[in-house]
PDB file of C-alpha atoms in Angstrom:
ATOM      1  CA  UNK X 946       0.000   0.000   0.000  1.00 81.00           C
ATOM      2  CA  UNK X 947       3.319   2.458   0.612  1.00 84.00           C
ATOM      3  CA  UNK X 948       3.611   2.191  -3.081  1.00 84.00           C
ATOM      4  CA  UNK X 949      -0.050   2.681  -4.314  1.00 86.00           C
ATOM      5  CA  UNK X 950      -0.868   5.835  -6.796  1.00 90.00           C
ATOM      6  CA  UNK X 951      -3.726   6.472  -4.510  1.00 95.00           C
ATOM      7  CA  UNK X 952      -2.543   8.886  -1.927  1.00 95.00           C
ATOM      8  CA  UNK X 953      -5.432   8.224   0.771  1.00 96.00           C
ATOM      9  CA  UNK X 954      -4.531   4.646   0.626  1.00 96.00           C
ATOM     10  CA  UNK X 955      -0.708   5.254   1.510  1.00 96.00           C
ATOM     11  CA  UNK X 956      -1.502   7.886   3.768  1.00 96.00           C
ATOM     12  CA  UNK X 957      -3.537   5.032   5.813  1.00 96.00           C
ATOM     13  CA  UNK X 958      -1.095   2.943   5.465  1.00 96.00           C
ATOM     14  CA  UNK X 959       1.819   4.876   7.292  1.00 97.00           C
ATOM     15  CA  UNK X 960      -0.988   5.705  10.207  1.00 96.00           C
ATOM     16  CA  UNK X 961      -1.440   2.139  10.070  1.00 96.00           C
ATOM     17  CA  UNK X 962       2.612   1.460  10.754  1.00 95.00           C
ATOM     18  CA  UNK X 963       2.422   5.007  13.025  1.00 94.00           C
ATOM     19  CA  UNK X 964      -0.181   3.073  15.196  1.00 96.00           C
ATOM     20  CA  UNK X 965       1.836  -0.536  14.767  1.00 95.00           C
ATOM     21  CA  UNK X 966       5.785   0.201  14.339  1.00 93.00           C
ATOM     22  CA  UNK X 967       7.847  -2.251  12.263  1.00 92.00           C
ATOM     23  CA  UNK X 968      11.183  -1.872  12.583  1.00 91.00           C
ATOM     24  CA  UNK X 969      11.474  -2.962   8.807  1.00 92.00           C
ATOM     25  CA  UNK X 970       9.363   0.161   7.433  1.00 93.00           C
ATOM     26  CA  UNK X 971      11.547   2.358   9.290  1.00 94.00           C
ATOM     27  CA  UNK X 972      13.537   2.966   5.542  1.00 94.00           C
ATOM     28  CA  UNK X 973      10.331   3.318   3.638  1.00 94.00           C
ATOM     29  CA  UNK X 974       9.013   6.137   5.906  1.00 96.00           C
ATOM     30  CA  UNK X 975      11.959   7.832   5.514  1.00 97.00           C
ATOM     31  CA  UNK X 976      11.868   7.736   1.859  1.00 96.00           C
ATOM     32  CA  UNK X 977       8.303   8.796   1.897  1.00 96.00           C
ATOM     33  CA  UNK X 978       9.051  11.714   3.771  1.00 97.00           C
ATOM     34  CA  UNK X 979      11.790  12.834   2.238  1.00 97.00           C
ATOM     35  CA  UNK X 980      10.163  12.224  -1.441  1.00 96.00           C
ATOM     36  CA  UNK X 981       6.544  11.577  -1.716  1.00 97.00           C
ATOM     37  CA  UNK X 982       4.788  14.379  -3.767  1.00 96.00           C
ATOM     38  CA  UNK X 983       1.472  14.562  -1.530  1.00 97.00           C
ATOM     39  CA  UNK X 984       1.837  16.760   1.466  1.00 97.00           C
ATOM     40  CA  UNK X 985      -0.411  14.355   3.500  1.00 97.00           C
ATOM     41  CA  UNK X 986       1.338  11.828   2.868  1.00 97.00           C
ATOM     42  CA  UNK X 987       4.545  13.361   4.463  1.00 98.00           C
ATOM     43  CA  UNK X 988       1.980  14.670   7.094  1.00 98.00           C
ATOM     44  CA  UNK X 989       1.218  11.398   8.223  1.00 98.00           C
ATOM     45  CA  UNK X 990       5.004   9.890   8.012  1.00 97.00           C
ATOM     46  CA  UNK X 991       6.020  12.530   9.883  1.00 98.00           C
ATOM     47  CA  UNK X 992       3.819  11.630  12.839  1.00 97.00           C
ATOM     48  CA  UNK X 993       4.556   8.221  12.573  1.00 97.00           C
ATOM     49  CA  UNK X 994       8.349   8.710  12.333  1.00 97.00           C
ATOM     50  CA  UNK X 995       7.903   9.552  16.301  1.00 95.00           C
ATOM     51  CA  UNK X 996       6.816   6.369  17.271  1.00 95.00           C
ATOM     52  CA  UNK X 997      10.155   4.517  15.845  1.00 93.00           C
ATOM     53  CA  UNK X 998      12.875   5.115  18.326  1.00 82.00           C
ATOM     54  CA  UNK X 999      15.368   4.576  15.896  1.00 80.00           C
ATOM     55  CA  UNK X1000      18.000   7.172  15.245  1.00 83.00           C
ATOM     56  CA  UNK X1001      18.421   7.366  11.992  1.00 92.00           C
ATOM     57  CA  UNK X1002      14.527   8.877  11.774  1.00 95.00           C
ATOM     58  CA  UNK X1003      16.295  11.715  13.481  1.00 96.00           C
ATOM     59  CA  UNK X1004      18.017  13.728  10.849  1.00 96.00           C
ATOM     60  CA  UNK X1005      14.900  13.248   7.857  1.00 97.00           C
ATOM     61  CA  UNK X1006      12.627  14.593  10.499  1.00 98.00           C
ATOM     62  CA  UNK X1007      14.960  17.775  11.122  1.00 97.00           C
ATOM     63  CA  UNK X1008      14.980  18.015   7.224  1.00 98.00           C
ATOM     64  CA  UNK X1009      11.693  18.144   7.366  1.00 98.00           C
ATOM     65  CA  UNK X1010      10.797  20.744   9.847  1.00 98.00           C
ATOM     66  CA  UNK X1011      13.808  23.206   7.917  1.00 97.00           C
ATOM     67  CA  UNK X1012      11.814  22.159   4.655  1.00 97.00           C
ATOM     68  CA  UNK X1013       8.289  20.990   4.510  1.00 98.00           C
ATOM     69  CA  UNK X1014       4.780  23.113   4.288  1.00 98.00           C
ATOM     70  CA  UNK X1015       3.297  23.848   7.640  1.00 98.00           C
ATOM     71  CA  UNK X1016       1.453  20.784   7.867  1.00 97.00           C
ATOM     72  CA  UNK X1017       4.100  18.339   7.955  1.00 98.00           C
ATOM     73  CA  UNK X1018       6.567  21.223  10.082  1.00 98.00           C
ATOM     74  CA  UNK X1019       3.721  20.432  12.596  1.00 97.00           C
ATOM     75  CA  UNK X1020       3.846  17.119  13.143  1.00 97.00           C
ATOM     76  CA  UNK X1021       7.430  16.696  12.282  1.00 98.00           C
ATOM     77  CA  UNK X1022       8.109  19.231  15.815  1.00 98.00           C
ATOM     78  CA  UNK X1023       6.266  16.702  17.731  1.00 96.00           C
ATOM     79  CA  UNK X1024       7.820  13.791  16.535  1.00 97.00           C
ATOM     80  CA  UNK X1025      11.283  15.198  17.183  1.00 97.00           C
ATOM     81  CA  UNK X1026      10.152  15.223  20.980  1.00 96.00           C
ATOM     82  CA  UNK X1027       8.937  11.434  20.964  1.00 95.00           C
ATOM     83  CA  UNK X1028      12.406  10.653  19.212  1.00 95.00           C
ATOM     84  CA  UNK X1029      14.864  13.020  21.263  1.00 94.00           C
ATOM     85  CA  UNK X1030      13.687  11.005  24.359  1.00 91.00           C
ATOM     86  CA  UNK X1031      15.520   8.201  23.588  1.00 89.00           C
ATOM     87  CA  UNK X1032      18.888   9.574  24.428  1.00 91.00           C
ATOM     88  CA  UNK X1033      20.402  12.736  25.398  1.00 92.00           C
ATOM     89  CA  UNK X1034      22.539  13.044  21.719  1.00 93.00           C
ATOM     90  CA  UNK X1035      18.893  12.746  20.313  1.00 94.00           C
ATOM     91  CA  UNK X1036      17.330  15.507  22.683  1.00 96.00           C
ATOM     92  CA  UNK X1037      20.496  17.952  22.183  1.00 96.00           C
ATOM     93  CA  UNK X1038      20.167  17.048  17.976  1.00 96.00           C
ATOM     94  CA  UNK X1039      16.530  17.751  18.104  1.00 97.00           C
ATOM     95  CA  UNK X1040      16.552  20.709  20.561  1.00 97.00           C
ATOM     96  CA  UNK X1041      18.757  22.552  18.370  1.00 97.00           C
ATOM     97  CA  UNK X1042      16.887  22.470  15.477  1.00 97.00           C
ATOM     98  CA  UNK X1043      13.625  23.430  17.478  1.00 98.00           C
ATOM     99  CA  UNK X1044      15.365  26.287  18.827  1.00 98.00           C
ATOM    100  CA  UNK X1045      15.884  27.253  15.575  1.00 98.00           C
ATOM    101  CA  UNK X1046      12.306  26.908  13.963  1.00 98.00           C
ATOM    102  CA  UNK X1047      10.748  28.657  17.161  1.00 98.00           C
ATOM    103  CA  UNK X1048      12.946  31.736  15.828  1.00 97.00           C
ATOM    104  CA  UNK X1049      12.779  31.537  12.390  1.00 97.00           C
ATOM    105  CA  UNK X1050       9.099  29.772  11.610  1.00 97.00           C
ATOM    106  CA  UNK X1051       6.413  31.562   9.438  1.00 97.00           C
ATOM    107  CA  UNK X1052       3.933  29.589  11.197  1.00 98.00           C
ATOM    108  CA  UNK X1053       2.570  30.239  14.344  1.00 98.00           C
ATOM    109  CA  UNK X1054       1.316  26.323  14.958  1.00 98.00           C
ATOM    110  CA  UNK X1055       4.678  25.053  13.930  1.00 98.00           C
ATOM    111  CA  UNK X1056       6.297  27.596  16.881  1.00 98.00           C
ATOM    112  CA  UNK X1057       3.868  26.591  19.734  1.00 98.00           C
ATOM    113  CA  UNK X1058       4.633  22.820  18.458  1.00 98.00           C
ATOM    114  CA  UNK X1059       8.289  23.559  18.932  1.00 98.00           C
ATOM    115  CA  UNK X1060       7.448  24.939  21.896  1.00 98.00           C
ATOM    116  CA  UNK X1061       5.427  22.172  23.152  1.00 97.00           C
ATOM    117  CA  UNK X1062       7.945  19.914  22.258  1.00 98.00           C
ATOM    118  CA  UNK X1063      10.682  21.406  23.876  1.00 98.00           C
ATOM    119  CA  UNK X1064       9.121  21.107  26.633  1.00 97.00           C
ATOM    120  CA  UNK X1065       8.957  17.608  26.392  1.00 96.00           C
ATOM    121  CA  UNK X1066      12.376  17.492  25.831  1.00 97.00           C
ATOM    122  CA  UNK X1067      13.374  19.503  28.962  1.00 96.00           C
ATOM    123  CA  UNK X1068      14.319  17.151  31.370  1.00 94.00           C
ATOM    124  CA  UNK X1069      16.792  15.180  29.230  1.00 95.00           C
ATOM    125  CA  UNK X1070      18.396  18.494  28.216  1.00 96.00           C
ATOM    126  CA  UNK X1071      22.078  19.714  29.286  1.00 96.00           C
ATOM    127  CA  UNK X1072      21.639  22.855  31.428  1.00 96.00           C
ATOM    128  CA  UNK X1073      23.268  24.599  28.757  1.00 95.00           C
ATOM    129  CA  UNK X1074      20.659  24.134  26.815  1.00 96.00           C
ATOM    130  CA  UNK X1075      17.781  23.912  29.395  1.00 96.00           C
ATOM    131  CA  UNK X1076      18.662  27.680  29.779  1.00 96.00           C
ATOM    132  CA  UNK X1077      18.625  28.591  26.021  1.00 97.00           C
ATOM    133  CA  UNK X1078      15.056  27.055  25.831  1.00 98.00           C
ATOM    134  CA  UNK X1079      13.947  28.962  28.669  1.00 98.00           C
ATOM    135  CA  UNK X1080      15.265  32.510  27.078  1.00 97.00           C
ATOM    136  CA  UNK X1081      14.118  31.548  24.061  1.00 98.00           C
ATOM    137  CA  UNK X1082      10.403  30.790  25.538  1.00 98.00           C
ATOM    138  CA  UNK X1083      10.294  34.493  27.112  1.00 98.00           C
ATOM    139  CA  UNK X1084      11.629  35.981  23.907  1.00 97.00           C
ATOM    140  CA  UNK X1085       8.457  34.441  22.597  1.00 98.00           C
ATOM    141  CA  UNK X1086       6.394  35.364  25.244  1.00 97.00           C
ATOM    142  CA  UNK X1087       7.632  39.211  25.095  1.00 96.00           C
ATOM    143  CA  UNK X1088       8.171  39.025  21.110  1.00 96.00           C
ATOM    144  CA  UNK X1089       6.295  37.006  18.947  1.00 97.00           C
ATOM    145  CA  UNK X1090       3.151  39.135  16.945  1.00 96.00           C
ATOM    146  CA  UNK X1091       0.551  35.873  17.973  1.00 97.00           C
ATOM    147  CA  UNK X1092      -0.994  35.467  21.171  1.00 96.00           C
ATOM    148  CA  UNK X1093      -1.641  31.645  20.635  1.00 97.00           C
ATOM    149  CA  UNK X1094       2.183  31.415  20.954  1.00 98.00           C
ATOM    150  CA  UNK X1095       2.921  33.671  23.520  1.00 97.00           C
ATOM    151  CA  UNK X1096       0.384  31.946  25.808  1.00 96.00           C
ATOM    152  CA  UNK X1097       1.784  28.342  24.885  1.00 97.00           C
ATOM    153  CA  UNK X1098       5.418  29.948  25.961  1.00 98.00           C
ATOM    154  CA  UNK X1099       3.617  31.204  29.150  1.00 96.00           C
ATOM    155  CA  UNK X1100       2.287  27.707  29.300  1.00 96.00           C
ATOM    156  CA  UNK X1101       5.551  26.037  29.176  1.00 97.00           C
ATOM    157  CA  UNK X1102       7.430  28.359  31.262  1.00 97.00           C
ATOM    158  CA  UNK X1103       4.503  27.622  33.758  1.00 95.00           C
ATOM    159  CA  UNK X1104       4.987  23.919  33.478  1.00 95.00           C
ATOM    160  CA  UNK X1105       8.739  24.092  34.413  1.00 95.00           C
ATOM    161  CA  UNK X1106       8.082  24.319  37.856  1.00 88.00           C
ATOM    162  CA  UNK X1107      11.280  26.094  38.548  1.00 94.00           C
ATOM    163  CA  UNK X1108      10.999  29.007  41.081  1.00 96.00           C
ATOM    164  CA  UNK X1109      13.342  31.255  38.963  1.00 96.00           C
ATOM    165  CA  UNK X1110      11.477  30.962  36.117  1.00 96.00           C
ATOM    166  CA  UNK X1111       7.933  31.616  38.095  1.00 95.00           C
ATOM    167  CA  UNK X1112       9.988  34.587  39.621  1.00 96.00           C
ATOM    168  CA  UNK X1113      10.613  36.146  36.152  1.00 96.00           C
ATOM    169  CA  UNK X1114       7.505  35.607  34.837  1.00 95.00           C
ATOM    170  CA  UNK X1115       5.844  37.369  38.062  1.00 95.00           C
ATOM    171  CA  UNK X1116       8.770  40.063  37.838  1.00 95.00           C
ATOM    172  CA  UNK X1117       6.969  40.700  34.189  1.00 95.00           C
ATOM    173  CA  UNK X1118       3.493  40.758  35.572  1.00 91.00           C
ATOM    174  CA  UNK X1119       4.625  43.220  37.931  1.00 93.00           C
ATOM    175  CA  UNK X1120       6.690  45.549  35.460  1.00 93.00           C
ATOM    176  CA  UNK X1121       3.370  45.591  33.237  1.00 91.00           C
ATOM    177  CA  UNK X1122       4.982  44.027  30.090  1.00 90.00           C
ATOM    178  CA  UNK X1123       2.610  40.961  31.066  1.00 86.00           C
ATOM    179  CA  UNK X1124      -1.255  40.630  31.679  1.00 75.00           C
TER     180      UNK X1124
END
């Protein structure tokens, strides 16, 4: 069905190995993402890309979020949280690259997806780069033109639990350049 003209029917198909991984599709994904023509095709192979722990779905999915439409930017943000939990080279890999989109991004869902995955990626992240994600989230949160995305940095910062971040955020509250 991966190899069908019909793009619905290999769309279900990678949901289908999204839902049930084989190890042994792992190389056809990739290829479909990197190659298919059909947007929702790559769509759907990007969100199934995160549930194959595999590291070499790593880099294709960090192609894809420097180079895709929106759509499959979207999921491929998420995915790179479900795969940079498998070890701390994948976190730092895929961390860096959502830094990076969260600045650059047209797209305001694709940001609050890097966001959101970041997040995700937190704990497994070298303080080095636990602090960059935490400037970066209040850049957002003072910067970006979107409210959906400043309130899902808000969100995350929030979720961090970490006293000096709560104390900064109140700090801004207090200064006015929060409501």
């Amino acid at each position: 069905l991966l190899r069908e003209p019909c793009p619905v029917e290999r769309m279900s198909a990678v949901y289908a190995l999204g839902r049930n991984p084989c190890p042994r599709a792992v190389e056809i994904l990739v290829q479909l993402l990197k190659t298919d023509g059909n947007a929702y095709v790559r769509k759907a192979t990007a969100w199934s890309l995160g549930n194959y722990p595999d590291a070499s779905v790593l880099q294709p999915l960090v192609d894809a979020l420097q180079h895709d439409v929106a759509a499959v930017r979207l999921w491929a943000a998420g995915s790179l949280a479900e795969v940079g939990g498998n070890s701390l080279k994948n976190a730092e890999s895929a961390a860096d690259q959502l830094l990076i989109s969260l600045r650059i991004d047209s797209e305001p869902l694709v940001r609050s997806n890097c966001i959101w995955a970041l997040g995700r990626l937190h704990d497994k992240l070298p303080e080095s780069l636990r602090a960059q994600m935490v400037d970066a989230f209040f850049n957002v949160l003072l910067n970006d033109l979107e409210a959906s995305v400043r309130d899902e940095a808000s969100i995350a910062l929030e979720q961090l639990d970490n006293p000096q971040v709560i104390a900064r955020l109140k700090g801004l509250i207090d200064e006015g350049l929060l409501v």
